[in-house]
Amino acid sequence: MTTANFPLPIPNLDNQVFWDNCREHRLVLRRCNDCQESFHPPKPTCPLCSSENLEWVASEGKGKVYTYTITRQPVNPAFRERLPWGIVDVELTEGVHMISNLVDLDPEQIEIGMDVEVVFERVSEEITLPKFRAV
Amino acid sequence: MNTLKDRCAIVGVGETKYTRDSGRTELSMAVEAAKNAIADAGLTTADIDGMVRFTADSTSHSELAAGLGIPWLRYYSELGPLGGAACGLVAQAALAVSHGMANNVLVFRSVNGRSGQRYGSGVVTTRRGQKGSAFTEPYGLLVPGQSSALRIRRHMHEFGTTVRQLGAVCVTFRKHACMNPRAIMHGRPITLEDYETSKMFFDPLRIFDCALEADGACAFVVSSAEAAADMKQPPVLISNATQCMPAEQGRSERGWDDSGGARMAPELFGGAGITPQDIDVIGFYDHFSPVIITKLEDYGFCPRGEGGPFVEEGRIEAGAELPVNTSGGHLSEAYMQGMNQIIEVVRQLRHRSYAQVEDAEFGLVDSGDGSGALVLRR
Ligand SMILES: [Zn+2]
């Protein structure tokens, strides 16, 4: 499956490290050394305490489906060839949420609370997207 | 402390016809709606010395000033993002009037939202993979309805909210549209069965759960309460206006349970000197049906998780205890980005709605996902 017709991420200086790691099949999160919380997407300062004292930490890559939706109509040309299209909000064990897709699963099988783990899908030379699969 | 209470009024309202294909420019519709609002107030274009607009609108201040034959404006301002600006613009107009920067401020919105660029297709909202959208759009999260579906699916999981309760919202607003000849869906009632067999778009949202994209324009005039007392219409006072801009979520991607409405409610009602129980009629920004359920909770009309049963029991219908979107709202009148809700609540408070709430005295209106809100008073 390719996502060529959906917009591809345009990395910037705040998140380039995230995408570089994805290319190496590693999921990383921003963590604040002052309040000890992880967050996502990456930002230049902590959204909870505004600290600039941040580091990149490896995520376990495991979580649960927090919520989901299935797109069933080609509301946008990008969907024409790929309906039904499932989108999930995954809550990682680190407490952060990520919008993603589940691979190797009929969208009709998606359920809230389902255990998932990260997999990586190369979509271009530069970009590899973190996705998830049911475990 | 917010001291806007009852210092300004909405003195005139105007609309064009709402259609699916206007065959006109947005500028030409803006001029018509503005002239209607000015005439409704008993004013002339020469009285308008201020203007506020949606940043998303294609019509500029200077174009509309020229269209109305107004040589220059003493006050002008605008507000984004996208659809959620209406109530915040009323706040800007009231701030300008209450501080003497203008006497009569025109608020307008004109959009070919059906025959032109459609919000529902995502062409207006996508950021093409830049900044935060790099983490959502590559996964196909491209149109606003998908986000609404993600939120209500979780609400269903936590509180047992059902699709029949979403259907109750849609059927109710369609019933209201059938009372309102201006509504695009006038004369086209639906049943819960029609709802349950309609096309699924963003599971669990069906076509009837989504705002009715439309062509049209809305405008109104904000003046001081003092001046309003001598004008043509019964004044509708701005008892309070509040705004809320939440920080982009960092830890949780979708902060649906931390809504603007819940944040604003204490200041909104407190500043107006009332409680939610004093509200007689509501105009909620219903871009998607689920927000009616969650907004009833956010603003304190029922406890968290009980919005579903609230709508299913018929309590938001015209004639019931708390009528919501009595013109049909965005779902069944027209998607005019919250402007038509303000106009309908003004009509209610003038006691001239097609679905009149008896003795209506206080009305609540909001914008977007709780980006701004007003308490209006007869
Ligand atoms: Zn921090």
XYZ file of C-alpha atoms and ligand atoms in Angstrom:
514
model
C 0.000 0.000 0.000
C 1.293 3.451 -0.831
C 0.237 6.780 0.589
C 1.611 8.793 -2.305
C -1.614 10.695 -2.783
C -1.851 11.853 0.816
C 0.394 14.806 1.662
C 3.850 13.643 2.762
C 5.418 15.117 5.907
C 7.600 18.140 5.254
C 10.238 17.847 8.001
C 11.477 21.010 9.704
C 14.218 21.770 12.225
C 11.905 20.899 15.134
C 11.109 17.374 13.943
C 13.872 16.300 11.517
C 15.357 13.943 14.143
C 11.991 12.184 14.474
C 11.846 11.459 10.737
C 15.559 10.495 10.594
C 14.883 7.896 13.289
C 11.773 6.601 11.539
C 13.942 5.967 8.497
C 16.074 3.736 10.743
C 12.910 2.065 12.099
C 13.115 3.706 15.501
C 10.196 5.557 17.099
C 11.395 8.462 19.215
C 9.578 11.022 21.357
C 10.498 14.402 22.764
C 10.859 14.284 26.547
C 11.164 17.234 28.906
C 13.999 16.968 31.434
C 12.307 19.474 33.722
C 8.792 18.025 34.079
C 9.753 14.531 32.862
C 6.783 14.320 30.471
C 7.014 13.029 26.898
C 5.097 14.714 24.117
C 4.281 14.398 20.438
C 4.425 15.867 17.818
C 7.914 17.262 18.445
C 8.106 20.958 19.308
C 11.024 23.245 20.221
C 9.797 23.657 23.825
C 7.774 21.556 26.248
C 4.031 22.250 25.767
C 3.448 21.599 29.477
C 6.141 23.760 31.120
C 7.800 25.619 28.223
C 11.238 24.206 29.063
C 13.884 24.080 26.340
C 15.692 21.323 28.211
C 14.477 18.474 26.004
C 15.877 15.177 24.866
C 14.935 12.509 22.359
C 13.962 9.203 23.943
C 13.136 5.854 22.374
C 9.479 4.904 22.578
C 8.528 1.356 23.410
C 6.324 1.575 20.339
C 3.404 -0.081 22.106
C -0.028 1.255 22.905
C -3.773 0.897 22.537
C -6.285 2.224 20.051
C -7.839 5.261 21.814
C -10.361 6.014 19.072
C -10.802 5.500 15.332
C -12.899 6.388 12.304
C -13.443 4.726 8.949
C -13.772 6.940 5.893
C -16.222 5.369 3.445
C -16.724 7.987 0.724
C -14.189 9.559 -1.666
C -14.604 13.024 -0.118
C -11.193 13.883 -1.460
C -9.501 12.418 -4.579
C -6.814 10.831 -2.380
C -9.381 8.356 -1.048
C -10.662 7.121 -4.405
C -8.582 3.944 -4.544
C -8.396 3.169 -0.849
C -11.824 2.901 0.734
C -12.742 1.991 3.366
C -9.881 3.886 5.048
C -9.251 3.450 8.787
C -7.604 6.157 10.883
C -6.645 5.489 14.498
C -5.573 7.609 17.454
C -3.094 5.416 19.338
C -2.340 6.103 22.986
C 1.245 4.956 23.556
C 2.363 3.471 26.877
C 4.324 6.720 27.380
C 0.970 8.541 27.512
C 1.248 10.406 24.221
C -1.178 10.074 21.325
C -0.367 9.541 17.654
C -2.647 9.635 14.653
C -1.854 6.646 12.440
C -3.188 3.689 10.458
C -3.274 -0.014 11.299
C -1.587 -2.245 8.740
C -2.533 -5.824 7.809
C -6.019 -5.457 9.262
C -9.450 -5.083 7.731
C -10.661 -1.640 8.948
C -13.921 -3.306 10.060
C -11.903 -5.166 12.711
C -10.610 -2.016 14.435
C -11.746 -1.685 18.052
C -11.089 0.814 20.821
C -8.686 -0.690 23.366
C -6.973 -2.996 20.859
C -3.257 -3.568 21.678
C -0.981 -2.345 18.906
C 2.733 -1.978 18.192
C 4.655 0.208 15.804
C 5.762 -0.881 12.331
C 7.427 1.255 9.687
C 6.293 1.942 6.153
C 8.719 3.519 3.706
C 6.854 5.921 1.438
C 9.750 7.833 -0.174
C 13.516 8.108 -0.118
C 13.294 10.546 2.757
C 10.111 9.559 4.562
C 9.218 6.435 6.483
C 5.901 6.622 8.364
C 5.352 4.963 11.725
C 2.208 2.835 11.539
C 0.795 0.189 13.850
C -0.362 -3.402 13.795
C -2.578 -5.336 16.165
C -0.741 -7.646 18.567
C -12.815 41.475 34.425
C -14.964 41.392 31.309
C -17.161 44.504 31.370
C -18.984 44.173 28.050
C -22.299 43.424 29.735
C -25.206 45.056 27.913
C -23.110 47.959 26.551
C -23.777 47.089 22.903
C -26.550 45.596 20.824
C -27.151 43.840 17.539
C -29.451 46.342 15.871
C -29.931 44.954 12.384
C -29.574 41.594 10.641
C -29.518 40.677 6.955
C -29.075 37.646 4.724
C -29.143 36.653 1.098
C -31.029 33.612 -0.023
C -29.206 30.383 0.872
C -28.623 28.184 -2.175
C -26.432 25.420 -3.566
C -25.362 27.478 -6.557
C -25.670 31.237 -6.193
C -24.397 32.125 -9.670
C -23.012 35.321 -8.092
C -19.745 36.558 -6.676
C -19.153 36.547 -2.946
C -18.750 40.336 -3.103
C -22.175 40.798 -4.641
C -23.772 38.618 -1.945
C -21.869 40.474 0.794
C -23.265 43.785 -0.465
C -26.828 42.431 -0.488
C -26.634 40.968 3.029
C -25.005 44.151 4.348
C -27.659 46.400 2.786
C -30.379 44.186 4.272
C -28.807 44.421 7.735
C -28.382 48.186 7.529
C -31.966 48.677 6.343
C -33.247 46.306 9.026
C -31.613 48.568 11.632
C -33.218 51.638 10.050
C -29.763 53.021 9.281
C -28.152 54.086 6.022
C -24.779 53.027 4.638
C -23.440 56.440 5.678
C -23.943 55.402 9.312
C -21.527 52.479 9.038
C -18.070 53.506 10.237
C -16.625 50.145 11.249
C -16.365 46.692 9.663
C -15.102 43.309 10.829
C -14.643 40.269 8.615
C -13.644 36.590 8.597
C -9.990 36.235 7.603
C -11.237 33.320 5.498
C -13.612 35.580 3.527
C -12.676 36.498 -0.039
C -14.266 39.951 0.316
C -11.975 42.605 1.800
C -13.038 45.547 3.967
C -12.240 48.002 1.196
C -14.142 46.037 -1.454
C -17.278 45.897 0.661
C -16.908 49.552 1.694
C -16.804 50.447 -2.002
C -19.748 48.150 -2.661
C -21.763 50.058 -0.081
C -20.566 53.522 -1.136
C -18.772 54.087 2.180
C -15.716 56.307 1.470
C -13.656 55.105 4.434
C -13.920 53.173 7.706
C -12.827 54.429 11.134
C -12.452 50.891 12.458
C -11.740 47.573 10.780
C -10.515 44.227 11.960
C -10.659 40.542 11.121
C -10.507 37.156 12.755
C -9.503 33.623 11.826
C -9.167 30.779 11.639
C -11.549 29.411 9.016
C -15.112 29.044 10.227
C -14.907 29.817 13.932
C -14.789 33.610 13.808
C -18.394 34.801 14.111
C -18.768 35.280 17.878
C -15.245 36.664 18.235
C -16.068 39.244 15.559
C -19.077 40.355 17.590
C -16.691 40.764 20.534
C -14.366 42.916 18.382
C -17.270 45.016 17.168
C -18.547 45.488 20.736
C -15.063 46.428 21.975
C -14.723 49.039 19.240
C -18.186 50.495 19.835
C -17.918 50.501 23.636
C -14.622 52.392 23.385
C -15.784 54.915 20.841
C -13.660 53.675 17.962
C -16.809 53.285 15.854
C -20.525 53.888 16.181
C -21.994 51.204 13.946
C -19.890 48.190 13.040
C -20.890 45.866 10.223
C -20.064 42.164 10.732
C -20.277 40.045 7.577
C -19.595 36.662 5.993
C -20.096 35.796 2.334
C -19.187 32.438 0.877
C -19.878 30.250 -2.126
C -19.342 27.272 0.128
C -21.116 24.810 -2.131
C -20.538 25.964 -5.717
C -17.020 27.202 -4.875
C -14.427 25.684 -2.550
C -16.091 23.148 -0.251
C -14.872 22.919 3.338
C -15.965 19.294 3.480
C -13.425 18.232 0.846
C -10.475 19.463 2.868
C -9.185 21.826 0.159
C -9.618 24.780 2.498
C -8.286 23.129 5.649
C -5.275 21.065 4.551
C -1.778 22.318 5.331
C -0.114 19.882 2.928
C 2.129 18.088 5.392
C 3.683 21.171 6.948
C 4.253 21.701 10.681
C 1.746 19.757 12.830
C -0.104 18.413 9.806
C 3.019 16.291 9.034
C 1.743 14.011 11.804
C -1.879 13.721 10.657
C -2.333 14.296 6.917
C 0.007 11.498 5.711
C -2.388 9.084 7.438
C -5.384 10.361 5.516
C -6.731 12.644 8.274
C -7.615 15.369 5.804
C -11.142 16.633 6.313
C -12.866 18.076 9.399
C -15.508 15.336 9.552
C -12.885 12.702 10.302
C -11.758 14.558 13.427
C -15.338 14.931 14.593
C -15.823 11.179 14.063
C -12.697 10.372 16.121
C -14.016 12.445 18.999
C -17.562 11.116 19.091
C -16.368 7.495 18.728
C -14.454 7.934 21.978
C -17.472 9.646 23.589
C -19.598 6.655 22.568
C -17.026 4.317 24.113
C -16.846 6.181 27.408
C -20.454 7.224 27.904
C -22.549 4.896 25.783
C -23.607 7.643 23.381
C -25.395 6.066 20.394
C -25.802 6.691 16.682
C -29.554 7.019 17.272
C -28.781 9.991 19.508
C -26.809 11.608 16.675
C -29.800 10.823 14.491
C -32.098 12.574 16.965
C -30.071 15.775 16.516
C -30.316 15.541 12.717
C -34.045 14.766 12.676
C -34.749 17.622 15.122
C -32.846 20.222 13.129
C -34.506 19.055 9.924
C -37.857 19.513 11.635
C -36.808 23.078 12.501
C -35.725 23.694 8.883
C -39.168 22.612 7.763
C -40.616 25.457 9.850
C -38.206 27.959 8.236
C -38.793 28.891 4.562
C -35.221 30.256 4.286
C -33.717 26.839 5.019
C -32.259 24.899 2.100
C -33.888 21.748 3.511
C -37.298 23.402 3.983
C -40.010 20.969 2.930
C -37.750 17.937 3.184
C -38.380 16.267 6.563
C -36.453 13.146 7.552
C -37.189 10.295 9.937
C -34.788 8.380 12.138
C -35.115 5.553 9.627
C -34.055 7.839 6.769
C -31.093 8.831 8.913
C -30.077 5.274 9.695
C -30.105 4.266 6.035
C -28.334 7.370 4.695
C -24.847 7.282 3.241
C -22.001 6.671 5.711
C -19.155 9.156 5.301
C -16.840 9.176 8.302
C -18.013 6.171 10.275
C -19.928 6.679 12.572
C -20.930 9.962 10.826
C -23.429 9.863 7.966
C -24.212 12.510 5.386
C -26.963 13.971 7.568
C -24.444 14.462 10.399
C -22.449 16.946 8.300
C -23.008 20.669 7.754
C -24.942 21.565 4.632
C -22.393 23.398 2.488
C -24.124 26.378 0.939
C -23.758 29.639 -0.967
C -24.907 32.802 0.746
C -24.069 35.777 2.906
C -24.982 37.045 6.371
C -24.417 40.419 7.988
C -25.403 42.336 11.059
C -24.781 45.694 12.670
C -23.444 46.236 16.201
C -24.128 49.617 17.867
C -24.193 50.983 21.417
C -27.094 49.963 23.633
C -27.876 53.645 24.063
C -28.193 54.253 20.321
C -30.071 50.976 19.892
C -32.839 52.135 22.193
C -33.943 54.669 19.538
C -33.565 52.412 16.510
C -36.134 50.625 14.398
C -35.947 47.131 15.945
C -36.260 45.917 19.510
C -32.613 45.956 20.620
C -30.890 42.638 21.246
C -28.206 43.342 23.825
C -24.812 41.666 23.867
C -24.847 40.520 27.488
C -21.423 38.987 27.132
C -18.895 37.824 24.558
C -15.979 35.493 25.256
C -13.312 33.694 23.250
C -11.131 30.642 23.728
C -8.041 29.607 21.772
C -6.709 26.304 23.095
C -3.011 25.522 22.773
C -2.164 22.988 20.112
C -2.283 19.636 21.850
C 1.090 18.270 22.874
C 0.429 15.226 24.958
C -2.936 14.096 23.709
C -3.539 14.556 20.012
C -7.226 15.380 20.320
C -8.332 17.322 23.358
C -12.025 16.823 22.766
C -12.723 16.630 26.486
C -11.003 19.974 27.114
C -13.324 22.117 25.071
C -13.578 25.834 24.540
C -17.166 25.807 25.753
C -16.253 24.342 29.127
C -13.414 26.850 29.466
C -15.588 29.850 28.578
C -18.778 28.966 30.450
C -17.907 30.457 33.881
C -16.832 33.829 32.438
C -19.516 33.822 29.749
C -22.497 33.257 32.042
C -20.920 34.961 35.078
C -20.190 38.153 33.156
C -23.757 38.221 31.852
C -25.024 37.751 35.408
C -26.912 34.557 34.583
C -26.607 30.783 34.826
C -27.164 28.210 32.049
C -30.661 27.692 33.459
C -31.583 31.234 32.359
C -30.919 30.457 28.673
C -34.137 30.148 26.657
C -32.761 29.379 23.192
C -29.426 28.255 21.748
C -27.622 28.629 18.420
C -24.743 26.142 18.453
C -22.173 25.979 15.647
C -23.107 22.530 14.319
C -20.501 21.706 11.673
C -21.213 18.083 12.675
C -24.077 16.669 14.735
C -21.912 15.237 17.574
C -20.954 18.692 18.791
C -24.550 19.370 19.834
C -24.280 16.527 22.343
C -20.851 17.549 23.629
C -21.624 21.283 23.719
C -24.711 20.739 25.874
C -22.283 19.099 28.302
C -19.512 21.693 27.858
C -21.702 24.706 28.632
C -23.259 23.001 31.631
C -26.774 22.180 30.398
C -26.272 18.556 31.469
C -23.512 16.531 33.151
C -20.619 15.103 31.120
C -21.768 12.026 29.223
C -25.484 12.849 29.394
C -25.759 14.917 26.202
C -26.905 11.883 24.220
C -29.972 11.074 26.350
C -30.686 14.850 26.569
C -31.169 15.151 22.795
C -32.877 11.774 22.461
C -35.565 12.834 24.955
C -36.540 15.658 22.604
C -35.432 18.407 24.962
C -33.759 20.515 22.220
C -36.801 20.664 19.933
C -38.796 23.817 19.253
C -41.513 23.877 21.895
C -39.462 21.839 24.382
C -37.447 23.111 27.342
C -34.236 24.187 25.543
C -34.672 24.662 21.788
C -31.389 24.499 19.849
C -30.808 25.744 16.269
C -34.422 26.661 15.636
C -33.730 27.709 12.019
C -32.317 24.273 11.157
C -28.705 25.184 11.895
C -25.760 24.286 9.741
C -27.126 20.787 9.294
C -30.388 21.827 7.649
C -30.624 25.602 7.076
C -27.185 26.411 5.593
C -23.528 26.277 6.617
C -22.844 29.981 7.061
C -20.053 29.458 9.622
C -22.055 30.419 12.673
C -23.443 33.690 11.296
C -26.907 32.290 10.612
C -27.090 30.994 14.191
C -26.477 34.528 15.504
C -29.143 35.930 13.187
C -31.667 33.285 14.248
C -31.088 33.926 17.950
C -31.541 37.660 17.294
C -34.876 36.843 15.630
C -35.841 34.683 18.611
C -35.101 37.531 20.991
C -37.146 39.903 18.829
C -39.893 37.267 19.074
C -40.028 36.899 15.293
C -38.731 33.402 14.619
C -40.692 30.849 12.601
C -40.097 28.496 15.524
C -40.607 31.081 18.250
C -39.673 30.184 21.817
C -42.321 31.720 24.033
C -41.102 34.786 25.981
C -37.481 34.164 24.964
C -35.268 36.538 26.946
C -31.722 35.057 26.930
C -29.984 33.316 24.040
C -26.627 31.542 23.786
C -24.647 31.340 20.535
C -21.231 29.831 19.913
C -18.664 29.449 17.153
C -16.406 26.643 15.983
C -15.484 24.055 18.594
C -16.092 26.682 21.258
C -13.748 29.326 19.830
C -16.121 32.094 20.870
C -19.543 32.538 22.435
C -22.190 35.168 23.114
C -25.004 35.640 25.554
C -27.646 37.786 23.881
C -30.578 39.336 25.697
C -33.870 40.886 24.753
Zn 8.098 20.194 30.645
